[in-house]
Structures are given as C-alpha cells and as structure tokens.
XYZ file of C-alpha atoms in Angstrom:
556
model
C -115.058 -139.820 41.929
C -112.899 -142.635 40.569
C -109.408 -142.577 39.127
C -109.089 -144.667 35.975
C -105.568 -143.800 34.926
C -102.712 -141.800 36.352
C -99.604 -140.715 34.565
C -96.214 -141.248 36.117
C -92.954 -139.383 35.773
C -91.087 -142.548 36.623
C -90.553 -145.753 34.718
C -91.233 -147.994 37.699
C -93.422 -146.165 40.202
C -96.414 -143.844 40.481
C -96.024 -140.052 40.556
C -95.053 -138.685 43.949
C -98.038 -137.213 45.744
C -95.829 -134.450 47.153
C -95.668 -132.776 43.735
C -98.026 -129.828 43.484
C -100.663 -130.261 40.802
C -102.997 -127.839 39.087
C -106.692 -127.832 39.872
C -108.638 -130.379 37.821
C -109.566 -129.185 34.343
C -112.564 -130.742 32.618
C -111.466 -131.566 29.054
C -114.291 -133.846 27.826
C -116.780 -136.509 28.787
C -115.655 -140.121 28.812
C -118.273 -140.865 26.136
C -116.383 -138.556 23.767
C -113.656 -141.154 23.391
C -114.163 -144.721 22.120
C -112.171 -147.551 23.642
C -108.728 -147.842 22.018
C -109.158 -144.317 20.676
C -107.303 -141.078 21.243
C -108.127 -137.407 20.848
C -106.477 -134.077 21.513
C -108.239 -131.603 23.839
C -107.687 -128.046 25.047
C -106.009 -127.795 28.436
C -104.476 -124.880 30.378
C -103.229 -121.573 28.903
C -103.799 -122.601 25.286
C -101.922 -125.857 25.825
C -103.212 -129.223 24.617
C -103.436 -132.687 26.101
C -103.693 -136.073 24.381
C -106.284 -138.345 25.939
C -106.161 -142.091 25.225
C -108.652 -144.772 26.242
C -107.467 -148.349 26.413
C -108.984 -151.350 28.176
C -111.557 -149.022 29.694
C -108.940 -146.764 31.309
C -108.038 -143.206 30.423
C -104.519 -141.809 30.151
C -103.290 -138.317 29.395
C -99.907 -137.393 27.907
C -98.324 -134.551 25.967
C -99.783 -134.085 22.474
C -96.591 -133.690 20.438
C -93.802 -136.106 19.599
C -90.610 -135.010 21.334
C -88.563 -135.621 18.183
C -89.806 -133.061 15.632
C -93.154 -132.113 17.172
C -95.546 -134.282 15.152
C -99.167 -134.232 16.417
C -99.555 -137.593 18.121
C -103.349 -137.674 17.790
C -102.776 -138.364 14.077
C -100.527 -141.300 14.926
C -101.169 -144.874 16.019
C -102.432 -146.352 19.275
C -100.741 -149.658 19.914
C -100.691 -151.998 22.890
C -99.959 -149.618 25.759
C -98.241 -147.019 23.639
C -98.719 -144.322 21.051
C -96.570 -144.138 17.925
C -95.568 -140.958 16.081
C -97.140 -140.662 12.596
C -94.041 -139.121 11.012
C -90.983 -141.041 12.159
C -92.252 -143.897 14.309
C -91.110 -142.885 17.815
C -93.112 -144.683 20.533
C -94.221 -143.536 23.986
C -95.875 -145.394 26.859
C -99.425 -144.164 27.416
C -99.095 -144.954 31.140
C -95.842 -143.123 31.858
C -95.089 -141.051 28.748
C -91.649 -142.701 28.627
C -90.017 -143.031 25.216
C -89.746 -146.686 24.176
C -88.629 -146.468 20.553
C -86.978 -143.754 18.557
C -85.891 -141.322 17.011
C -85.529 -138.588 19.631
C -84.423 -138.724 23.249
C -87.047 -137.189 25.500
C -90.274 -138.507 26.961
C -93.748 -136.991 27.024
C -95.172 -135.086 29.993
C -97.758 -137.282 31.693
C -100.837 -136.126 33.611
C -103.304 -137.380 36.203
C -106.753 -138.327 34.953
C -109.978 -138.515 36.950
C -113.540 -139.332 35.903
C -116.269 -137.423 37.737
C -119.616 -138.955 38.703
C -121.261 -137.290 35.712
C -118.704 -138.843 33.347
C -116.702 -135.671 32.814
C -112.975 -136.234 32.488
C -110.653 -134.042 34.563
C -106.919 -133.702 33.919
C -104.279 -132.379 36.330
C -100.670 -131.478 35.599
C -97.722 -130.730 37.797
C -97.609 -126.954 37.999
C -93.974 -126.864 36.913
C -94.822 -128.839 33.796
C -97.795 -126.941 32.380
C -95.806 -125.332 29.582
C -93.429 -128.186 28.717
C -93.803 -130.370 25.633
C -91.148 -132.923 26.571
C -89.329 -134.142 29.638
C -86.211 -135.993 30.676
C -86.739 -139.363 32.308
C -85.499 -139.620 35.882
C -81.773 -140.305 36.010
C -79.409 -141.257 38.828
C -76.072 -139.549 39.330
C -72.568 -140.903 39.655
C -71.695 -142.606 42.942
C -67.928 -142.183 43.541
C -67.954 -145.333 45.677
C -69.160 -147.441 42.749
C -65.964 -148.441 40.946
C -67.705 -150.402 38.151
C -66.730 -148.902 34.762
C -68.741 -149.013 31.554
C -67.054 -147.729 28.392
C -69.091 -146.622 25.378
C -67.137 -146.384 22.125
C -68.900 -143.962 19.790
C -70.661 -140.671 20.405
C -73.319 -141.149 17.741
C -77.012 -142.013 18.142
C -76.421 -145.418 19.738
C -73.770 -144.189 22.174
C -75.742 -141.084 23.088
C -78.849 -143.065 24.002
C -76.834 -145.749 25.775
C -75.213 -143.421 28.311
C -78.530 -141.784 29.179
C -80.365 -145.096 29.477
C -77.712 -146.440 31.845
C -78.380 -143.583 34.246
C -82.139 -143.913 33.759
C -81.918 -147.600 34.657
C -80.074 -146.801 37.875
C -76.402 -147.455 37.023
C -74.301 -145.244 39.321
C -70.843 -146.451 38.275
C -68.370 -144.743 35.985
C -69.457 -144.086 32.380
C -66.901 -143.040 29.769
C -68.182 -142.143 26.293
C -65.391 -141.986 23.704
C -66.193 -139.970 20.574
C -64.039 -139.594 17.485
C -65.747 -136.300 16.701
C -65.158 -133.086 18.648
C -68.884 -132.744 19.353
C -71.346 -134.121 21.849
C -74.056 -136.423 20.378
C -76.086 -134.536 17.773
C -78.835 -134.994 15.185
C -76.701 -136.419 12.402
C -79.758 -136.904 10.168
C -79.727 -133.207 9.328
C -76.137 -132.861 8.093
C -76.921 -133.993 4.549
C -80.208 -132.093 4.364
C -79.025 -128.591 5.247
C -75.634 -126.943 5.531
C -76.665 -123.889 7.527
C -77.328 -125.447 10.942
C -75.028 -124.616 13.848
C -73.687 -127.496 15.909
C -75.178 -125.953 19.061
C -78.640 -126.349 17.529
C -77.976 -129.954 16.515
C -76.492 -131.239 19.787
C -79.052 -133.061 21.911
C -77.560 -132.084 25.272
C -75.195 -129.461 26.620
C -71.943 -130.103 28.475
C -73.668 -129.295 31.767
C -76.036 -132.230 31.286
C -73.236 -134.788 31.067
C -71.410 -133.123 33.939
C -74.499 -133.222 36.169
C -74.979 -136.945 35.686
C -71.304 -137.833 35.856
C -70.983 -139.016 32.259
C -67.425 -138.528 31.026
C -67.302 -137.395 27.397
C -63.911 -137.902 25.790
C -64.137 -135.977 22.526
C -61.651 -136.013 19.624
C -60.563 -139.432 20.858
C -60.960 -142.873 19.293
C -60.196 -146.426 20.274
C -57.081 -147.898 18.681
C -56.961 -151.340 20.297
C -59.116 -153.616 22.426
C -57.839 -156.515 24.493
C -61.010 -158.447 25.206
C -59.476 -161.012 27.537
C -58.024 -158.348 29.820
C -60.943 -155.926 29.349
C -58.678 -153.051 28.348
C -59.258 -150.510 25.593
C -56.408 -148.323 24.336
C -57.198 -144.853 22.987
C -55.659 -142.437 20.506
C -54.745 -140.022 23.317
C -52.335 -142.616 24.695
C -54.561 -143.625 27.599
C -55.978 -147.044 28.397
C -59.154 -147.839 30.330
C -59.985 -151.014 32.214
C -63.670 -151.703 31.718
C -66.181 -154.052 33.287
C -68.473 -153.843 30.278
C -68.227 -152.069 26.971
C -70.691 -150.998 24.285
C -69.162 -150.587 20.824
C -71.085 -148.349 18.431
C -68.395 -146.802 16.264
C -70.595 -146.426 13.189
C -69.451 -146.419 9.597
C -66.921 -144.623 7.432
C -67.723 -143.505 3.874
C -66.426 -145.780 1.131
C -64.029 -144.123 -1.325
C -64.265 -145.789 -4.748
C -60.956 -146.633 -6.512
C -61.159 -143.861 -9.103
C -58.090 -142.005 -10.380
C -58.158 -138.546 -8.819
C -60.293 -139.419 -5.808
C -57.585 -137.923 -3.572
C -57.900 -134.451 -5.133
C -59.045 -131.460 -3.133
C -62.772 -130.731 -3.281
C -63.592 -134.447 -3.464
C -65.637 -134.966 -0.326
C -67.907 -137.340 1.559
C -70.788 -136.550 3.898
C -70.862 -138.304 7.230
C -70.621 -135.767 10.041
C -71.061 -132.118 10.895
C -67.564 -131.103 9.795
C -68.234 -132.624 6.367
C -71.327 -130.478 5.946
C -69.469 -127.350 6.994
C -66.664 -128.166 4.577
C -69.175 -128.376 1.730
C -70.752 -125.112 2.818
C -67.360 -123.381 2.637
C -66.518 -124.828 -0.775
C -69.624 -123.875 -2.759
C -70.998 -120.624 -4.122
C -73.294 -119.480 -6.911
C -70.631 -120.261 -9.556
C -69.969 -123.844 -8.417
C -70.589 -126.892 -10.582
C -71.321 -129.755 -8.199
C -71.425 -133.452 -9.040
C -72.803 -136.130 -6.702
C -71.629 -139.657 -7.436
C -74.260 -142.177 -6.425
C -78.039 -141.984 -6.241
C -78.367 -143.007 -2.602
C -80.459 -141.121 -0.063
C -77.364 -139.187 1.054
C -76.461 -138.090 -2.482
C -80.036 -137.070 -3.241
C -80.368 -135.119 0.006
C -77.160 -133.223 -0.773
C -78.364 -132.450 -4.288
C -81.669 -131.021 -3.113
C -79.951 -128.992 -0.384
C -77.508 -127.351 -2.836
C -79.475 -126.975 -6.054
C -80.546 -123.373 -5.387
C -77.120 -122.307 -4.099
C -74.904 -123.333 -7.024
C -74.625 -122.870 -10.793
C -75.374 -126.532 -11.508
C -75.712 -129.816 -9.711
C -75.557 -133.234 -11.328
C -76.291 -136.650 -9.855
C -74.480 -139.557 -11.515
C -76.118 -142.892 -10.718
C -75.146 -146.424 -11.596
C -78.668 -147.791 -12.071
C -81.528 -146.739 -14.292
C -83.368 -145.013 -11.436
C -82.428 -143.596 -8.041
C -83.423 -145.552 -4.920
C -84.605 -148.549 -6.957
C -82.891 -151.002 -4.587
C -85.046 -149.686 -1.747
C -88.211 -148.562 -3.541
C -88.291 -150.444 -6.846
C -88.155 -149.072 -10.380
C -91.624 -147.532 -10.549
C -91.111 -145.274 -7.550
C -87.490 -144.724 -8.565
C -88.647 -143.378 -11.927
C -90.996 -140.918 -10.199
C -88.200 -139.763 -7.887
C -86.012 -139.298 -10.962
C -88.581 -136.963 -12.493
C -89.041 -135.160 -9.176
C -85.372 -134.203 -9.239
C -85.413 -133.234 -12.912
C -88.470 -131.062 -12.217
C -86.428 -129.295 -9.548
C -83.485 -128.507 -11.839
C -81.143 -131.310 -10.779
C -79.286 -132.888 -13.726
C -79.754 -136.654 -13.483
C -77.357 -138.906 -15.405
C -78.291 -142.544 -14.862
C -76.781 -145.857 -16.006
C -73.410 -144.213 -15.682
C -70.435 -143.663 -13.443
C -67.200 -141.726 -13.120
C -64.023 -143.321 -14.435
C -61.601 -140.450 -13.853
C -61.391 -137.260 -11.802
C -59.217 -134.510 -13.272
C -57.656 -131.684 -11.289
C -56.085 -128.292 -11.912
C -52.574 -127.113 -11.059
C -53.647 -126.470 -7.463
C -54.709 -130.075 -6.969
C -58.417 -129.247 -6.997
C -60.979 -131.209 -8.955
C -61.803 -129.400 -12.188
C -63.783 -131.957 -14.203
C -64.918 -135.568 -14.181
C -65.003 -138.076 -17.022
C -68.023 -140.348 -17.117
C -68.214 -143.977 -18.238
C -69.141 -142.956 -21.777
C -66.269 -140.417 -21.931
C -68.580 -137.442 -21.401
C -66.771 -134.690 -19.508
C -68.506 -132.601 -16.854
C -67.143 -129.408 -15.254
C -66.846 -129.992 -11.507
C -65.675 -127.744 -8.674
C -66.962 -130.084 -5.981
C -67.448 -133.849 -6.162
C -69.568 -135.437 -3.435
C -69.108 -139.181 -3.044
C -72.287 -140.912 -1.940
C -71.045 -144.401 -2.614
C -71.786 -146.312 0.559
C -70.053 -146.915 3.882
C -68.192 -149.622 5.746
C -68.163 -150.466 9.493
C -65.549 -148.790 11.688
C -64.232 -152.003 13.211
C -60.672 -152.361 11.901
C -59.292 -151.377 15.330
C -60.924 -154.512 16.762
C -58.650 -156.895 14.886
C -56.873 -159.030 17.472
C -59.392 -158.099 20.173
C -60.821 -161.587 20.451
C -64.119 -160.515 18.911
C -65.428 -162.424 15.926
C -65.639 -159.969 13.007
C -67.432 -160.744 9.746
C -65.795 -160.296 6.356
C -67.770 -157.095 5.768
C -66.579 -155.651 9.083
C -69.841 -156.138 10.963
C -70.132 -158.012 14.262
C -72.797 -160.585 15.099
C -74.902 -160.094 18.226
C -77.523 -162.098 20.073
C -81.016 -160.978 21.063
C -79.527 -158.853 23.849
C -76.927 -157.179 21.602
C -74.189 -159.177 23.306
C -71.209 -160.063 21.111
C -69.127 -163.229 21.119
C -67.421 -161.889 24.258
C -69.443 -161.822 27.472
C -68.531 -158.264 28.498
C -68.909 -156.570 25.101
C -72.138 -155.348 23.520
C -72.449 -153.986 19.991
C -74.951 -151.665 18.313
C -75.641 -149.262 15.466
C -74.204 -149.601 11.972
C -71.591 -152.189 12.936
C -74.055 -154.602 14.544
C -75.194 -157.610 12.530
C -78.137 -157.988 14.855
C -81.491 -159.805 14.890
C -84.308 -157.944 13.124
C -87.566 -158.832 14.865
C -89.720 -157.794 11.930
C -87.736 -160.137 9.672
C -87.962 -163.388 11.672
C -84.987 -162.280 13.763
C -82.627 -162.772 10.855
C -79.271 -161.063 11.364
C -78.725 -157.846 9.419
C -76.514 -154.768 9.616
C -78.789 -151.790 8.939
C -77.512 -148.221 8.976
C -80.645 -146.434 10.231
C -80.505 -143.633 12.796
C -83.679 -144.783 14.546
C -82.399 -148.331 14.860
C -79.054 -147.158 16.248
C -80.819 -145.240 19.023
C -82.946 -148.271 19.831
C -79.816 -150.417 19.988
C -78.351 -147.972 22.491
C -81.357 -148.353 24.773
C -81.482 -152.156 24.625
C -77.725 -152.512 25.134
C -77.803 -150.256 28.201
C -80.665 -152.192 29.800
C -78.859 -155.491 29.297
C -75.440 -154.204 30.347
C -76.911 -153.120 33.679
C -78.944 -156.318 33.947
C -81.710 -154.670 35.934
C -84.234 -156.534 33.801
C -83.004 -158.250 30.630
C -84.826 -157.079 27.516
C -84.686 -158.738 24.122
C -84.268 -156.829 20.887
C -87.549 -156.246 19.032
C -86.184 -154.220 16.140
C -88.471 -152.785 13.456
C -86.366 -150.563 11.158
C -87.925 -147.180 10.344
C -86.404 -144.739 7.875
C -87.478 -141.285 6.739
C -86.340 -138.502 4.452
C -87.645 -135.311 2.882
C -87.009 -134.696 -0.816
C -88.183 -131.394 -2.280
C -90.928 -131.098 0.292
C -92.118 -134.683 -0.124
C -91.941 -136.752 3.055
C -90.914 -140.364 2.445
C -91.360 -142.968 5.190
C -90.169 -146.561 5.126
C -90.482 -149.398 7.650
C -89.492 -153.043 7.595
C -86.693 -155.073 6.090
C -86.184 -157.892 3.621
C -85.797 -158.806 -0.042
C -88.851 -158.244 -2.208
C -89.935 -159.560 -5.587
C -93.016 -157.421 -6.190
C -94.251 -153.929 -5.352
C -97.947 -153.089 -4.989
C -98.621 -149.348 -5.164
C -101.881 -147.922 -3.841
C -102.781 -144.281 -4.380
C -101.490 -141.529 -6.644
C -97.841 -142.110 -7.526
C -97.839 -139.248 -10.023
C -99.211 -136.842 -7.420
C -96.781 -138.204 -4.790
C -99.515 -139.429 -2.454
C -99.105 -143.178 -2.345
C -98.362 -146.284 -0.301
C -96.040 -148.997 -1.607
C -96.103 -152.562 -0.301
C -92.959 -154.623 -0.879
C -93.820 -158.307 -1.134
C -91.521 -161.333 -1.093
C -91.824 -164.678 -2.882
C -94.031 -166.017 -0.103
C -96.585 -163.196 -0.577
C -95.566 -161.609 2.722
C -95.264 -157.817 2.938
C -91.708 -157.277 4.224
C -91.731 -153.473 4.140
C -93.949 -150.496 3.408
C -93.099 -147.051 2.051
C -95.273 -143.992 1.694
C -95.245 -140.427 0.466
C -97.871 -137.967 1.680
C -99.868 -140.729 3.382
C -99.056 -140.593 7.093
C -99.553 -142.541 9.337
C -99.623 -145.672 7.133
C -95.960 -146.582 7.592
C -96.204 -145.999 11.352
C -99.206 -148.341 11.389
C -97.234 -151.031 9.571
C -94.313 -150.588 11.983
C -96.688 -151.002 14.926
C -98.183 -154.151 13.392
C -94.708 -155.620 12.925
C -93.637 -154.669 16.449
C -96.580 -156.732 17.725
C -95.427 -159.734 15.739
C -98.213 -159.306 13.197
C -97.928 -160.314 9.554
C -99.280 -158.533 6.486
C -99.810 -160.536 3.308
C -100.807 -159.840 -0.267
C -104.282 -161.192 0.537
C -104.732 -158.522 3.229
C -104.342 -155.840 0.566
C -107.108 -157.046 -1.722
C -110.069 -155.194 -0.185
C -110.629 -152.655 -2.965
C -113.391 -150.909 -1.024
C -110.972 -150.092 1.797
C -107.276 -150.236 0.815
C -106.159 -149.772 4.435
C -108.555 -152.282 5.991
C -105.451 -154.217 7.058
C -104.755 -151.612 9.760
C -107.510 -153.271 11.803
C -104.975 -156.049 12.435
C -103.155 -153.743 14.863
C -103.831 -154.817 18.443
C -104.713 -152.199 21.033
C -105.182 -154.569 23.937
C-alpha cells in the first residue's frame, strides 16, 4: 500500500495522526481518473467526495463550494487548486484551504491511499463525515501580546482580514470597527431580495468573535486618523493606539444633484437597513422608479417587479450595462427586462423630483418633461469611497477619494494597509495597473492579502483577478477580468441567453470574459489570468472548437 496524497486540516502541516479516521472506503480505481482530472464519487452515508489527480498524485476534498454550494467537479482544476464554476472561489487541493473568494470557509480534506490492485481508498475524520465546509485553524487572543491591529470597516474585506489574522497566528489585540450595527454579512444579497433576515446573512455569530478574541465595535465609525502618532479617533469618543491598521471603509452611494432628492421615499441601496427600508415602503399599489441602469438598479427592479403596481428603470444610455457588456448584450438585457414586465426608459434621466404635502415623493419629471407617478425612487447612480475622514491623516488620497497601494496593499504610510472599494490597487490580470474596483470577491481577497502582510509571517503579493456575478430573472451572469475594450466577440446563442462574450482591446488581447448559461467558461478564464496567461483574438479563431483556448490553463 502506498500513500499518494493526504489532505490536511492545517495550512502548514500534515493532519494530526491522533485524529480518529473512518475505515478506508474504496471509491474508484486510479485508472478511472486521468492526470490533471477530477471526478466526484460516492462516499459514506450518501455523502460525496471530490477526487483530483495532479502530477501523478491523488487528493480528496469536499465536493461543494463553501460559498453557495456549487458542484466543484464541474469547475476548473488549476495549478494545485480547484476553482468554483459559478463564482470563482478557489481551494487548495492539498489542504482544502480557501485561497480566493467569495465565501469564508474551507473544504473538508481527506486521506487518500492507493491499494496494490490500484483501488483508491478514502478516509475521513469521523467528526467530519457529514460536513460540507470547515473553518481553518485559528489561534486565540494572548492577553500578554499587547500588539494592536485595528480594522476599519466590517464589510467583506474587514471580515476576512480579522479571520485571516488569527489563521496566520496573530495573537495580539484585534479591533474591528463597523459603521453598521451588524456583524459582517453577505452584502451581495441585499439588492437581490428584501425578505432575508440579518441572522441568515451574517457569516458568523457573536460567539465566534468572542471565542477568538476579536473585538467587534458596531455602530461606530472612524472620525480622524493621526498617521504619525498611530492613533484613530472614533465616533463613540474613544481613541485607539494601533501598531498596524487596515482601512476598508467601502463606498457611500452617490446622490445626484436633482431638485427633490432629499424627499422622503428617495432611497439608495447599500446595506441591510436600506433593503429593509425598501421592504417597508412598498406594497402592491406602489409605483417604483429606479434611476440608473447599473447592476444594483437592475437587481432591485427584478426583485420588486412582482410585488408592486409598476416598476420603471430610467437609464442614461441606450442600453443597460453597456459600459460593462457592450451594446449587443445590453440590448438583450433590455429586452429581458421588458419581457419580465419592467418598464425600461433609456436615453433619459430625471430632472426633478416632486413631493406631496407630507414631503414624500409623488412623481418624477424626466429629461423630456414626461411625468411618472412615483411612490418610491431608488437611486442607483454610483458610489464614492468613504475616505473623507482621512483628510489630514498623512495618507495620500486621490482626487476621487481612493488610496493607492503597493503589491502588498500597503499605503503611503508604513503601518497602514488599504483594501476593498477604496483601494486603488494593482490588478494582476491587467499588468498590475492600479484600479479601484468595487467587487465583493475582490474585497474579500484584499482582506486576506492585507492580513498576511500585516502579520508578516510570509509576505504575499497581490495577484488580483476580479470576478463578478449576478442573477437577473433566473439568468446567471459571470464576468472576470478588467480593462478597456474596443471590440466584443460573442460565441453562442445570445438570443437564447447561452453565450460567452470576449472583450478585446486595441492590441487584440482579451481583457475580460462574460457569460450567461455557460459555466465554467468565466472561471476558466479567471484561472488562466491568475496563472499569468494571456488570451488573444487569435486564440478564439478555432471554429471547430470555440473553447479550445481553455487548454492554455496549466495544471502542473
């Protein structure tokens, strides 16, 4: 008997032999799996296991992504990791540890043995037979360690940062300051549905943060930072002396300068309270208008269309999402919304918001003087970085409010790291050009990289590949990459909403890829970019096999 691969529950060491394992279960023969292939097999008590062969070794991990449960066997095998087909999360095939996001948890990881006859046996820790995800090992607070790390922001970047610090072995004091009254939660869902309870959205309970000695200061925000003295002043009147600080304060919705924008029932959508406010304001008699044809505005429209009397999207351009997807896809999205009873008014805008005697919005006047009845106006008109409180801090702040970082997410001040929406950070997939990108997945990744470099256990450079996803009327859109494009090549059935779109720049390089109903194409492109690979127009010209380019992905 020889062991060709063993899973580990630790990032840096093999599984402890003292853990009690199940008896070996034969799941297949090693010939059933090609090198650099993966396949899902039956395991114990109707559970499944994902077996992966790479460089002649076999590894076994949990079969479902820990984010939303996507079947990983339909995803992508990369160099030492498997990538989720839906939203791009990545897990080490050796340890099961999460390496890229979205999500927080890692995969269960199992022991693998090959018998003399070539049969493959898998063993699991008895306590883990039924689990589909696990928490990476974390250290706890050491009261004798007086080093203090402050994390400003309780969003995706801050939430991942505090956990990663403990996973990396930091035992000092961690203070996470959150403007919202909630622990870190899945903010992606707040514009897609208004029925979710905060308890279902929060990633961890209070007991989790208590157990690992992570202080969560909720309903509190930073008001001033003195970078030279390493002091941050908070809205509750307290000040904290920090050794290092991670700033990930996110963005605030932009309010356009329209007369009447201060009326009641004119709202934005950023956090959980915003979604609950909308839920309380609408009923079956409501006439709702969404200003803007961004992803947020479209998600709100699709979430409300069956709950209200009418819903209208007012967009500035000819088609929704054309800046991201181009006109051809934008036109198809436009028809998708019209088909689903959303009124779409394009090449327009709102020039005045009129209210009733109670100060509530009653109607809006469009650019062409058309008047629409309106009981609720949702502003989906962009966002700006929450960095005004940093004026005078010593940090260099760009005109748009973003903050430049280096490859380690370090700012212009040695002790301060920056991530999430406010970070103008290198984008690996775009020649490490600086960009501020408001993606949830990227914010979580920033949190991980910042934590690793703040602790300095092993410096790790940023290898960012932006990945975005949304669901519009049951159609799953994926998008990976970044950069300006001058041409769009669409392969597949755009009319039937089963297509892949390649966005190509002036140098014939594919800078980003979008898909609808064609998983895991976008995940494959993200994996190629994460390996430093390049896709060009020439790579797309094999008409006999439109996805022949996926063979460029390295598995060893």
